[in-house]
C-alpha cells in the first residue's frame, strides 16, 4: 500500500531531517517521539473521557439516548473517512504546520493562510473547552467529597490552575509530553473498562435496550425532531476532534511520514469503539433521567455515578475522569503550541519572532506554549457571566478545526495526479474516501452554526457562526498587514533562512 522515500545509506532520523529540509525547514525541534507516542497524543486529545463526559448533559437534552448512541456510531464512521484522507496528505507533508502547510503547498498562500487561522482558532478553543470541562468536573468532585458548592468564579480559578499546570508540564520538553500521552492511552482504556464494569455490575436497576437505543428526548424548544437530532451530533463531533495533533508533532516524531499518518487513523478508530462502550454504559445505568439532567453537581454523568454507585464509588470514578481530562488538556497544549510555533516560523502571527523561539535546553517553543494557554484563558472568560458560554467555546473548537481538516483534503483531490503521495496512502480508495470526507465536513460546518435552543436569546444563541466570521475577518485584515512577511519556504538552505532559524534559538 506504500512506497518508501528513496534513501541513501543513512539513519532513519537523518532521512526524516533531510525530508524536512526538502519541505523547507531546518530541524530545530527534538525528534524524541516514537510511533506509539504519536498515536497517543491524538488519542489523548480526542479523549472520550473528556468529550463524552463533558457534553453528556447536552446529549440528554438534544435527542437523548437514541441520538447519543446512533449519532456516535454514524459520526465516528464519517470522521474515520476524514482521518484517512487527512492522514494521506500528512504522510506527504510531515511538518509542525500540518494543515495550513498542506493547504499552502497544494492551493497557494491564501489557502494556507486561512486554513492556518481556522486551525489555530480550533486548537485554542479546544484547550479552553477541555480544561474548563476538567475544572467543572473537579468542582463536582469537591462537592461530593467536601460539600463545596461550585460557582462560575471558583470554576474559573480551578481552570486557570489547570492551564498553569499544563503550561509547566509542556516546558519540560517533548519526551515528558510523549511519556504522559503513553500513560494516558492506558489510563483512558482502563478507565472506561472500570467505569463501565462498575456501572454494569453494581446497580440493581438498568435501563432497557429499547430505552438506550430508541428513546428520543427533546428539551431544546425546537419542534422538528430531525433538526434536534442533527444538532445533537455535536456531542460526537466535538469529541472526535484534535486528531491533527499527530501531524503537528511530526517534526518531533521518528519516521513521521508513516507514524503520524497511522497515529491519526488509529486514534480515531480506537476512540470510536471505546467511546461507544462508555456512552452505552452510562446510559444503561441512568436511574433518574430528570434528576440526572438537573444534578446539583452541575455535571450529569456525576449524578449517574452517584445514583448507581453511591458517593464513594462516584468519587473514585470522577477522579478517573478528571485525570483523563488533565491528560487530554496537556496533549492539546502541546499540539496548539506547535501550531503557534510553525505559523510564527512562517511569519503569520503578530509578534512572530517571539512565538517561534525555541529553548536551546529543551528544544521546546516556550513562548508559544505560554501564548496558547493565555489565549485559551481569554476564550473561557465569558463563562463567568453566561451559562451558555461553555457551549460557545466547544462550538468554536468544532467550527474552527473541522473545516480546516477538509481544506487540505479538497485541495489534494483538486490536484489529482499532481499530488505526490507519501509512503502512507489510500491507493484507489483515495478519491472516494476524500470526497466523503469533504462533503461530511461541509455538512457539519453548517449544522454547528445553527441555533441549538429555542427561543434564541442573547444567552442561548449559538456563537459559533460569529466566531467563524470574526476569525475570517481577523485573518483577512491581518493578511493585508502581514502578507509580505508570511511565506512557507520551498526548500531550506539559503544563508538568509539559516540566519533566521539561528535567531530563533534562545
Short mmCIF file of C-alpha atoms in Angstrom, two decimals:
data_model
loop_
_atom_site.label_atom_id
_atom_site.label_comp_id
_atom_site.label_asym_id
_atom_site.label_seq_id
_atom_site.Cartn_x
_atom_site.Cartn_y
_atom_site.Cartn_z
CA UNK A 1 0.00 0.00 0.00
CA UNK A 2 3.00 2.26 0.32
CA UNK A 3 6.20 3.21 -1.45
CA UNK A 4 9.07 4.36 0.78
CA UNK A 5 11.03 7.52 0.10
CA UNK A 6 14.15 6.88 -1.95
CA UNK A 7 17.05 6.83 0.51
CA UNK A 8 20.80 6.89 0.56
CA UNK A 9 22.68 4.98 3.25
CA UNK A 10 21.73 6.92 6.40
CA UNK A 11 19.89 6.56 9.69
CA UNK A 12 16.08 6.85 9.78
CA UNK A 13 16.37 10.09 11.77
CA UNK A 14 18.72 11.57 9.18
CA UNK A 15 16.22 10.63 6.47
CA UNK A 16 13.46 12.45 8.35
CA UNK A 17 15.63 15.52 8.87
CA UNK A 18 16.51 15.54 5.18
CA UNK A 19 12.83 15.22 4.26
CA UNK A 20 12.06 18.22 6.47
CA UNK A 21 14.76 20.24 4.74
CA UNK A 22 13.23 19.28 1.38
CA UNK A 23 9.95 20.75 2.67
CA UNK A 24 11.78 23.97 3.51
CA UNK A 25 12.70 23.82 7.19
CA UNK A 26 15.86 23.36 9.20
CA UNK A 27 15.16 20.88 12.05
CA UNK A 28 15.18 22.67 15.42
CA UNK A 29 12.79 20.54 17.50
CA UNK A 30 13.87 17.35 19.28
CA UNK A 31 12.79 14.20 17.39
CA UNK A 32 12.20 12.09 20.51
CA UNK A 33 8.67 10.77 19.98
CA UNK A 34 8.03 7.25 18.72
CA UNK A 35 5.12 5.82 16.73
CA UNK A 36 3.10 4.90 19.82
CA UNK A 37 3.69 8.32 21.35
CA UNK A 38 2.43 9.99 18.18
CA UNK A 39 -0.75 7.89 18.21
CA UNK A 40 -1.08 8.57 21.93
CA UNK A 41 -1.15 12.35 21.58
CA UNK A 42 -4.11 12.28 19.16
CA UNK A 43 -5.89 9.64 21.24
CA UNK A 44 -5.33 11.78 24.35
CA UNK A 45 -6.66 14.91 22.63
CA UNK A 46 -9.77 13.10 21.37
CA UNK A 47 -10.18 11.85 24.96
CA UNK A 48 -13.50 10.04 25.19
CA UNK A 49 -13.44 10.53 28.97
CA UNK A 50 -13.33 14.28 28.34
CA UNK A 51 -15.63 14.87 25.37
CA UNK A 52 -18.25 12.21 26.08
CA UNK A 53 -18.50 13.03 29.78
CA UNK A 54 -18.37 16.81 29.42
CA UNK A 55 -21.12 17.02 26.77
CA UNK A 56 -23.24 14.14 28.06
CA UNK A 57 -25.69 16.60 29.60
CA UNK A 58 -26.05 18.33 26.24
CA UNK A 59 -26.88 14.95 24.71
CA UNK A 60 -29.55 14.23 27.32
CA UNK A 61 -31.48 17.32 26.20
CA UNK A 62 -30.70 17.24 22.49
CA UNK A 63 -32.05 13.96 21.19
CA UNK A 64 -31.44 11.85 24.27
CA UNK A 65 -30.09 8.28 24.30
CA UNK A 66 -31.02 7.39 20.72
CA UNK A 67 -29.15 10.34 19.19
CA UNK A 68 -26.17 9.91 21.51
CA UNK A 69 -25.64 6.23 20.68
CA UNK A 70 -26.55 6.13 16.99
CA UNK A 71 -25.07 9.57 16.44
CA UNK A 72 -21.76 8.36 17.88
CA UNK A 73 -21.75 5.34 15.58
CA UNK A 74 -22.55 7.38 12.47
CA UNK A 75 -20.34 10.37 13.18
CA UNK A 76 -17.44 8.06 14.04
CA UNK A 77 -17.67 6.41 10.62
CA UNK A 78 -17.58 9.72 8.77
CA UNK A 79 -14.80 11.08 10.96
CA UNK A 80 -12.77 7.96 10.17
CA UNK A 81 -13.10 8.89 6.49
CA UNK A 82 -11.88 12.41 7.28
CA UNK A 83 -8.98 10.98 9.26
CA UNK A 84 -7.98 8.55 6.50
CA UNK A 85 -8.00 11.31 3.89
CA UNK A 86 -6.08 13.70 6.13
CA UNK A 87 -3.54 11.01 7.04
CA UNK A 88 -2.70 10.56 3.36
CA UNK A 89 -1.85 14.25 2.97
CA UNK A 90 0.03 14.26 6.30
CA UNK A 91 2.28 11.48 5.01
CA UNK A 92 3.32 13.71 2.12
CA UNK A 93 3.89 16.81 4.27
CA UNK A 94 5.03 15.81 7.81
CA UNK A 95 5.61 19.26 9.35
CA UNK A 96 4.51 21.03 12.54
CA UNK A 97 2.46 23.43 10.44
CA UNK A 98 0.36 20.46 9.34
CA UNK A 99 -2.98 21.58 7.86
CA UNK A 100 -2.02 25.08 6.77
CA UNK A 101 1.29 23.94 5.29
CA UNK A 102 -0.52 21.24 3.29
CA UNK A 103 -3.08 23.80 2.05
CA UNK A 104 -0.32 26.25 1.16
CA UNK A 105 1.59 23.66 -0.85
CA UNK A 106 -1.48 22.33 -2.64
CA UNK A 107 -3.51 25.51 -3.12
CA UNK A 108 -1.30 28.55 -2.62
CA UNK A 109 -0.54 31.12 0.06
CA UNK A 110 -4.13 32.34 0.60
CA UNK A 111 -5.41 28.80 1.12
CA UNK A 112 -2.65 28.17 3.65
CA UNK A 113 -3.27 31.47 5.41
CA UNK A 114 -6.99 30.94 6.04
CA UNK A 115 -6.56 27.26 6.88
CA UNK A 116 -3.95 28.21 9.45
CA UNK A 117 -6.18 30.73 11.16
CA UNK A 118 -9.11 28.30 11.28
CA UNK A 119 -6.85 25.56 12.66
CA UNK A 120 -5.39 27.91 15.25
CA UNK A 121 -8.86 29.03 16.41
CA UNK A 122 -9.95 25.41 16.77
CA UNK A 123 -6.86 24.35 18.71
CA UNK A 124 -7.02 27.26 21.14
CA UNK A 125 -10.76 26.75 21.59
CA UNK A 126 -10.07 23.09 22.33
CA UNK A 127 -7.67 23.95 25.15
CA UNK A 128 -10.31 26.22 26.66
CA UNK A 129 -13.08 23.65 26.28
CA UNK A 130 -11.08 20.70 27.61
CA UNK A 131 -9.56 22.44 30.62
CA UNK A 132 -12.77 24.26 31.56
CA UNK A 133 -14.59 20.92 31.43
CA UNK A 134 -11.92 19.46 33.71
CA UNK A 135 -12.50 22.39 36.08
CA UNK A 136 -16.23 21.67 36.14
CA UNK A 137 -15.64 18.01 36.95
CA UNK A 138 -13.15 18.99 39.65
CA UNK A 139 -15.83 21.20 41.18
CA UNK A 140 -18.25 18.27 41.13
CA UNK A 141 -15.65 16.08 42.87
CA UNK A 142 -15.08 18.72 45.54
CA UNK A 143 -18.85 18.96 46.01
CA UNK A 144 -19.09 15.22 46.63
CA UNK A 145 -16.09 15.00 48.90
CA UNK A 146 -16.33 18.18 50.97
CA UNK A 147 -19.68 19.80 50.14
CA UNK A 148 -18.01 22.52 48.07
CA UNK A 149 -20.54 24.49 46.00
CA UNK A 150 -19.13 25.26 42.54
CA UNK A 151 -19.66 28.81 41.25
CA UNK A 152 -18.55 30.36 37.95
CA UNK A 153 -15.83 32.22 39.87
CA UNK A 154 -14.46 29.15 41.65
CA UNK A 155 -14.60 27.12 38.44
CA UNK A 156 -12.58 29.82 36.69
CA UNK A 157 -9.93 29.72 39.42
CA UNK A 158 -9.63 25.92 39.03
CA UNK A 159 -9.47 26.38 35.26
CA UNK A 160 -6.58 28.85 35.49
CA UNK A 161 -4.69 26.49 37.81
CA UNK A 162 -5.11 23.65 35.30
CA UNK A 163 -3.84 25.87 32.48
CA UNK A 164 -0.74 26.75 34.52
CA UNK A 165 -0.12 23.07 35.24
CA UNK A 166 -0.29 22.18 31.56
CA UNK A 167 1.96 25.05 30.54
CA UNK A 168 4.55 23.97 33.11
CA UNK A 169 4.50 20.31 32.02
CA UNK A 170 4.94 21.30 28.38
CA UNK A 171 8.02 23.37 29.18
CA UNK A 172 9.97 20.24 30.17
CA UNK A 173 10.18 19.04 26.57
CA UNK A 174 8.54 16.59 24.21
CA UNK A 175 9.96 13.50 25.94
CA UNK A 176 7.82 14.15 29.03
CA UNK A 177 4.82 15.03 26.86
CA UNK A 178 5.25 11.74 24.98
CA UNK A 179 5.55 9.76 28.22
CA UNK A 180 2.41 11.34 29.68
CA UNK A 181 0.49 10.64 26.48
CA UNK A 182 1.56 6.99 26.51
CA UNK A 183 0.32 6.66 30.09
CA UNK A 184 -2.85 8.47 29.00
CA UNK A 185 -3.75 5.78 26.46
CA UNK A 186 -3.80 3.03 29.07
CA UNK A 187 -5.46 5.29 31.64
CA UNK A 188 -8.31 6.02 29.22
CA UNK A 189 -8.84 2.40 28.18
CA UNK A 190 -8.59 1.08 31.73
CA UNK A 191 -10.77 3.94 32.96
CA UNK A 192 -13.55 3.10 30.51
CA UNK A 193 -13.34 -0.56 31.49
CA UNK A 194 -13.53 0.24 35.22
CA UNK A 195 -16.39 2.76 34.90
CA UNK A 196 -18.50 0.64 32.55
CA UNK A 197 -17.75 -2.52 34.55
CA UNK A 198 -18.82 -0.89 37.81
CA UNK A 199 -21.98 0.53 36.22
CA UNK A 200 -22.85 -2.88 34.78
CA UNK A 201 -22.29 -4.89 37.97
CA UNK A 202 -23.16 -2.74 40.97
CA UNK A 203 -26.58 -1.12 40.29
CA UNK A 204 -29.62 -3.35 40.78
CA UNK A 205 -31.56 -1.47 38.10
CA UNK A 206 -30.60 -0.83 34.48
CA UNK A 207 -32.44 0.78 31.58
CA UNK A 208 -33.75 -1.50 28.85
CA UNK A 209 -32.02 -1.80 25.45
CA UNK A 210 -35.14 -0.25 23.94
CA UNK A 211 -34.65 2.86 26.08
CA UNK A 212 -30.92 3.12 25.39
CA UNK A 213 -31.16 2.75 21.61
CA UNK A 214 -34.58 4.25 20.77
CA UNK A 215 -35.52 6.81 23.45
CA UNK A 216 -35.70 10.29 21.90
CA UNK A 217 -35.74 13.35 24.19
CA UNK A 218 -36.18 16.92 23.06
CA UNK A 219 -35.68 19.73 25.56
CA UNK A 220 -34.34 22.24 23.04
CA UNK A 221 -37.55 24.14 22.35
CA UNK A 222 -37.44 23.16 18.67
CA UNK A 223 -40.31 21.02 17.39
CA UNK A 224 -38.64 19.36 14.38
CA UNK A 225 -37.09 16.06 15.52
CA UNK A 226 -34.74 15.87 12.53
CA UNK A 227 -33.34 19.29 13.38
CA UNK A 228 -32.86 18.28 17.02
CA UNK A 229 -31.15 15.04 16.02
CA UNK A 230 -28.83 16.94 13.69
CA UNK A 231 -27.64 19.42 16.30
CA UNK A 232 -27.40 16.56 18.81
CA UNK A 233 -24.46 15.26 16.77
CA UNK A 234 -22.31 17.95 18.41
CA UNK A 235 -21.52 15.57 21.29
CA UNK A 236 -19.81 13.11 18.94
CA UNK A 237 -18.32 15.64 16.52
CA UNK A 238 -16.84 17.72 19.35
CA UNK A 239 -15.24 14.65 20.88
CA UNK A 240 -13.87 13.48 17.52
CA UNK A 241 -11.60 16.46 17.07
CA UNK A 242 -7.97 17.21 17.71
CA UNK A 243 -6.52 14.21 15.88
CA UNK A 244 -4.40 16.61 13.82
CA UNK A 245 -2.16 16.62 16.92
CA UNK A 246 -0.27 13.71 15.34
CA UNK A 247 0.51 15.90 12.34
CA UNK A 248 1.55 18.90 14.48
CA UNK A 249 4.07 16.70 16.33
CA UNK A 250 5.54 15.35 13.07
CA UNK A 251 8.82 17.22 13.43
CA UNK A 252 9.32 15.54 16.81
CA UNK A 253 8.35 12.02 15.69
CA UNK A 254 10.57 9.27 14.30
CA UNK A 255 9.56 8.04 10.83
CA UNK A 256 6.95 10.81 10.84
CA UNK A 257 5.75 10.33 7.26
CA UNK A 258 4.33 6.95 8.31
CA UNK A 259 3.94 7.25 12.09
CA UNK A 260 1.93 10.49 12.02
CA UNK A 261 -0.48 9.15 9.38
CA UNK A 262 -1.04 5.93 11.30
CA UNK A 263 -1.36 7.88 14.53
CA UNK A 264 -4.32 9.86 13.17
CA UNK A 265 -6.22 6.79 11.94
CA UNK A 266 -5.55 4.61 14.98
CA UNK A 267 -6.57 7.36 17.39
CA UNK A 268 -9.94 7.71 15.65
CA UNK A 269 -10.93 4.05 15.42
CA UNK A 270 -9.80 3.16 18.95
CA UNK A 271 -11.74 6.16 20.31
CA UNK A 272 -14.76 5.20 18.19
CA UNK A 273 -15.02 1.74 19.75
CA UNK A 274 -14.18 2.73 23.33
CA UNK A 275 -16.44 5.80 23.23
CA UNK A 276 -19.47 3.76 22.18
CA UNK A 277 -18.88 1.39 25.09
CA UNK A 278 -18.63 4.33 27.51
CA UNK A 279 -21.81 6.05 26.29
CA UNK A 280 -23.77 2.80 26.38
CA UNK A 281 -22.52 2.00 29.89
CA UNK A 282 -23.54 5.42 31.22
CA UNK A 283 -26.95 5.36 29.55
CA UNK A 284 -27.87 1.86 30.73
CA UNK A 285 -27.04 2.98 34.29
CA UNK A 286 -29.32 6.05 34.40
CA UNK A 287 -31.56 5.72 37.47
CA UNK A 288 -33.49 9.00 37.25
CA UNK A 289 -33.44 10.83 33.90
CA UNK A 290 -34.84 14.14 35.13
CA UNK A 291 -32.68 14.05 38.25
CA UNK A 292 -29.61 13.41 36.11
CA UNK A 293 -30.40 16.42 33.92
CA UNK A 294 -30.82 18.70 36.95
CA UNK A 295 -27.94 17.35 39.01
CA UNK A 296 -26.83 19.56 41.91
CA UNK A 297 -23.23 18.79 40.93
CA UNK A 298 -23.74 20.58 37.62
CA UNK A 299 -22.35 17.50 35.84
CA UNK A 300 -24.98 14.91 34.75
CA UNK A 301 -22.54 11.96 34.46
CA UNK A 302 -21.55 12.60 38.08
CA UNK A 303 -25.19 12.17 39.07
CA UNK A 304 -25.39 8.87 37.19
CA UNK A 305 -22.35 7.65 39.12
CA UNK A 306 -23.79 8.84 42.47
CA UNK A 307 -27.17 7.19 41.86
CA UNK A 308 -25.63 3.94 40.63
CA UNK A 309 -22.52 3.58 42.80
CA UNK A 310 -23.06 5.77 45.84
CA UNK A 311 -20.98 8.78 46.86
CA UNK A 312 -17.78 6.82 47.50
CA UNK A 313 -17.89 4.96 44.21
CA UNK A 314 -18.83 8.11 42.30
CA UNK A 315 -15.90 9.99 43.81
CA UNK A 316 -13.46 7.30 42.66
CA UNK A 317 -14.91 7.25 39.14
CA UNK A 318 -14.84 11.06 38.88
CA UNK A 319 -11.19 11.03 39.85
CA UNK A 320 -10.51 8.66 36.93
CA UNK A 321 -12.33 11.03 34.58
CA UNK A 322 -10.59 14.17 35.85
CA UNK A 323 -7.12 12.66 35.46
CA UNK A 324 -8.03 11.62 31.90
CA UNK A 325 -9.19 15.16 31.17
CA UNK A 326 -5.90 16.52 32.52
CA UNK A 327 -4.00 14.20 30.18
CA UNK A 328 -6.19 15.45 27.34
CA UNK A 329 -5.62 19.14 28.06
CA UNK A 330 -1.88 18.65 28.37
CA UNK A 331 -1.74 16.96 24.94
CA UNK A 332 -3.83 19.74 23.41
CA UNK A 333 -1.46 22.42 24.74
CA UNK A 334 1.41 20.54 23.07
CA UNK A 335 -0.42 20.43 19.73
CA UNK A 336 -1.58 24.06 19.84
CA UNK A 337 1.85 25.38 20.81
CA UNK A 338 3.44 23.59 17.82
CA UNK A 339 0.86 25.18 15.56
CA UNK A 340 1.69 28.60 17.04
CA UNK A 341 5.40 27.88 16.58
CA UNK A 342 5.01 26.77 12.96
CA UNK A 343 2.64 29.58 11.97
CA UNK A 344 5.02 32.11 13.54
CA UNK A 345 8.01 30.50 11.81
CA UNK A 346 6.31 31.40 8.53
CA UNK A 347 5.56 34.96 9.67
CA UNK A 348 1.78 34.66 10.03
CA UNK A 349 1.16 35.85 13.61
CA UNK A 350 1.61 39.24 15.26
CA UNK A 351 4.92 39.07 17.11
CA UNK A 352 6.04 36.03 15.12
CA UNK A 353 9.69 36.45 16.07
CA UNK A 354 8.77 35.88 19.70
CA UNK A 355 6.49 32.86 19.31
CA UNK A 356 8.89 30.94 17.05
CA UNK A 357 11.72 30.99 19.59
CA UNK A 358 12.87 27.56 20.76
CA UNK A 359 14.64 26.77 24.03
CA UNK A 360 18.19 25.57 23.40
CA UNK A 361 17.93 23.35 26.50
CA UNK A 362 14.63 21.54 25.92
CA UNK A 363 14.14 22.29 22.19
CA UNK A 364 10.60 23.39 23.05
CA UNK A 365 8.83 26.55 21.78
CA UNK A 366 8.44 28.05 25.26
CA UNK A 367 6.72 31.34 24.40
CA UNK A 368 4.34 29.54 22.03
CA UNK A 369 3.25 27.38 24.99
CA UNK A 370 2.51 30.45 27.11
CA UNK A 371 0.65 32.21 24.31
CA UNK A 372 -1.54 29.14 23.76
CA UNK A 373 -2.69 28.91 27.39
CA UNK A 374 -3.14 32.70 27.68
CA UNK A 375 -5.48 32.87 24.66
CA UNK A 376 -7.38 29.80 25.89
CA UNK A 377 -7.92 31.59 29.20
CA UNK A 378 -9.32 34.65 27.41
CA UNK A 379 -11.70 32.48 25.37
CA UNK A 380 -13.19 30.98 28.54
CA UNK A 381 -13.63 34.25 30.45
CA UNK A 382 -17.25 34.80 29.22
CA UNK A 383 -18.17 31.68 31.25
CA UNK A 384 -18.06 33.95 34.30
CA UNK A 385 -21.16 35.74 33.05
CA UNK A 386 -23.10 33.28 30.89
CA UNK A 387 -24.10 29.67 31.42
CA UNK A 388 -24.11 29.14 27.65
CA UNK A 389 -20.56 30.42 27.17
CA UNK A 390 -19.03 26.96 27.63
CA UNK A 391 -21.20 25.62 24.83
CA UNK A 392 -19.97 28.50 22.69
CA UNK A 393 -16.36 27.58 23.42
CA UNK A 394 -16.92 23.96 22.35
CA UNK A 395 -18.66 25.22 19.22
CA UNK A 396 -15.66 27.49 18.48
CA UNK A 397 -13.45 24.42 18.65
CA UNK A 398 -15.59 22.45 16.22
CA UNK A 399 -16.31 25.31 13.82
CA UNK A 400 -12.66 26.26 13.63
CA UNK A 401 -10.91 22.94 13.40
CA UNK A 402 -13.39 20.86 11.38
CA UNK A 403 -13.31 22.95 8.17
CA UNK A 404 -9.52 23.09 8.46
CA UNK A 405 -9.42 19.28 8.21
CA UNK A 406 -11.24 19.25 4.89
CA UNK A 407 -9.36 22.02 3.08
CA UNK A 408 -6.10 20.07 2.50
CA UNK A 409 -8.16 17.01 1.51
CA UNK A 410 -10.18 19.05 -1.01
CA UNK A 411 -7.03 20.61 -2.45
CA UNK A 412 -5.40 17.18 -2.69
CA UNK A 413 -8.43 15.94 -4.67
CA UNK A 414 -8.31 19.00 -6.89
CA UNK A 415 -4.60 18.44 -7.55
CA UNK A 416 -5.26 14.93 -8.87
CA UNK A 417 -2.15 13.28 -10.27
CA UNK A 418 -0.08 16.38 -9.47
CA UNK A 419 -0.19 15.33 -5.81
CA UNK A 420 2.93 13.39 -4.86
CA UNK A 421 1.95 10.68 -2.42
CA UNK A 422 3.90 9.92 0.71
CA UNK A 423 4.78 6.41 1.87
CA UNK A 424 1.36 6.03 3.55
CA UNK A 425 -1.56 6.44 1.15
CA UNK A 426 -5.01 5.07 0.30
CA UNK A 427 -4.35 3.88 -3.24
CA UNK A 428 -7.51 3.62 -5.34
CA UNK A 429 -9.65 4.47 -2.32
CA UNK A 430 -8.14 7.94 -2.09
CA UNK A 431 -10.76 9.80 -4.15
CA UNK A 432 -13.99 8.18 -2.84
CA UNK A 433 -12.90 8.47 0.79
CA UNK A 434 -11.66 12.01 0.20
CA UNK A 435 -14.97 13.21 -1.28
CA UNK A 436 -16.97 11.60 1.53
CA UNK A 437 -14.74 13.49 3.98
CA UNK A 438 -15.18 16.83 2.22
CA UNK A 439 -18.98 16.52 1.95
CA UNK A 440 -19.29 15.46 5.60
CA UNK A 441 -17.23 18.40 6.83
CA UNK A 442 -19.27 20.84 4.71
CA UNK A 443 -22.48 19.44 6.23
CA UNK A 444 -21.40 19.56 9.88
CA UNK A 445 -19.93 23.04 9.48
CA UNK A 446 -23.39 24.28 8.52
CA UNK A 447 -25.09 22.26 11.26
CA UNK A 448 -22.92 23.63 14.03
CA UNK A 449 -23.64 27.23 13.08
CA UNK A 450 -27.36 26.67 13.70
CA UNK A 451 -29.08 27.73 16.96
CA UNK A 452 -29.23 24.90 19.48
CA UNK A 453 -32.18 26.01 21.60
CA UNK A 454 -35.39 27.99 21.19
CA UNK A 455 -36.28 30.78 21.70
CA UNK A 456 -32.99 32.28 20.55
CA UNK A 457 -31.82 34.90 23.04
CA UNK A 458 -28.53 36.57 23.88
CA UNK A 459 -27.84 33.81 26.41
CA UNK A 460 -28.99 30.87 24.30
CA UNK A 461 -27.56 31.96 20.95
CA UNK A 462 -25.00 29.74 19.23
CA UNK A 463 -21.99 32.00 18.81
CA UNK A 464 -20.06 29.60 16.56
CA UNK A 465 -21.04 31.45 13.39
CA UNK A 466 -19.97 34.76 14.92
CA UNK A 467 -16.67 33.22 15.98
CA UNK A 468 -16.15 31.86 12.46
CA UNK A 469 -16.92 35.24 10.91
CA UNK A 470 -14.67 37.01 13.43
CA UNK A 471 -11.65 34.82 12.71
CA UNK A 472 -12.15 35.16 8.95
CA UNK A 473 -12.37 38.96 9.27
CA UNK A 474 -9.30 39.00 11.53
CA UNK A 475 -7.40 36.78 9.10
CA UNK A 476 -8.38 38.99 6.17
CA UNK A 477 -7.35 42.22 7.91
CA UNK A 478 -4.05 40.72 9.04
CA UNK A 479 -3.46 39.34 5.55
CA UNK A 480 -3.14 42.87 4.19
CA UNK A 481 -0.74 43.75 7.01
CA UNK A 482 1.45 40.65 7.06
CA UNK A 483 1.13 39.06 3.63
CA UNK A 484 4.64 40.16 2.67
CA UNK A 485 6.14 38.51 5.75
CA UNK A 486 4.09 35.30 5.50
CA UNK A 487 5.73 32.65 3.39
CA UNK A 488 6.32 28.90 3.51
CA UNK A 489 9.80 28.21 2.11
CA UNK A 490 10.19 25.91 -0.88
CA UNK A 491 13.46 24.43 0.34
CA UNK A 492 15.78 25.02 3.24
CA UNK A 493 19.37 26.05 2.71
CA UNK A 494 19.79 29.73 1.89
CA UNK A 495 22.04 31.84 4.08
CA UNK A 496 19.12 34.10 4.99
CA UNK A 497 16.96 31.17 6.14
CA UNK A 498 19.84 29.75 8.20
CA UNK A 499 20.31 33.11 9.91
CA UNK A 500 16.60 33.42 10.70
CA UNK A 501 16.49 29.91 12.17
CA UNK A 502 19.59 30.58 14.27
CA UNK A 503 17.99 33.77 15.58
CA UNK A 504 15.02 31.72 16.82
CA UNK A 505 17.18 29.54 19.09
CA UNK A 506 17.47 31.00 22.59
#
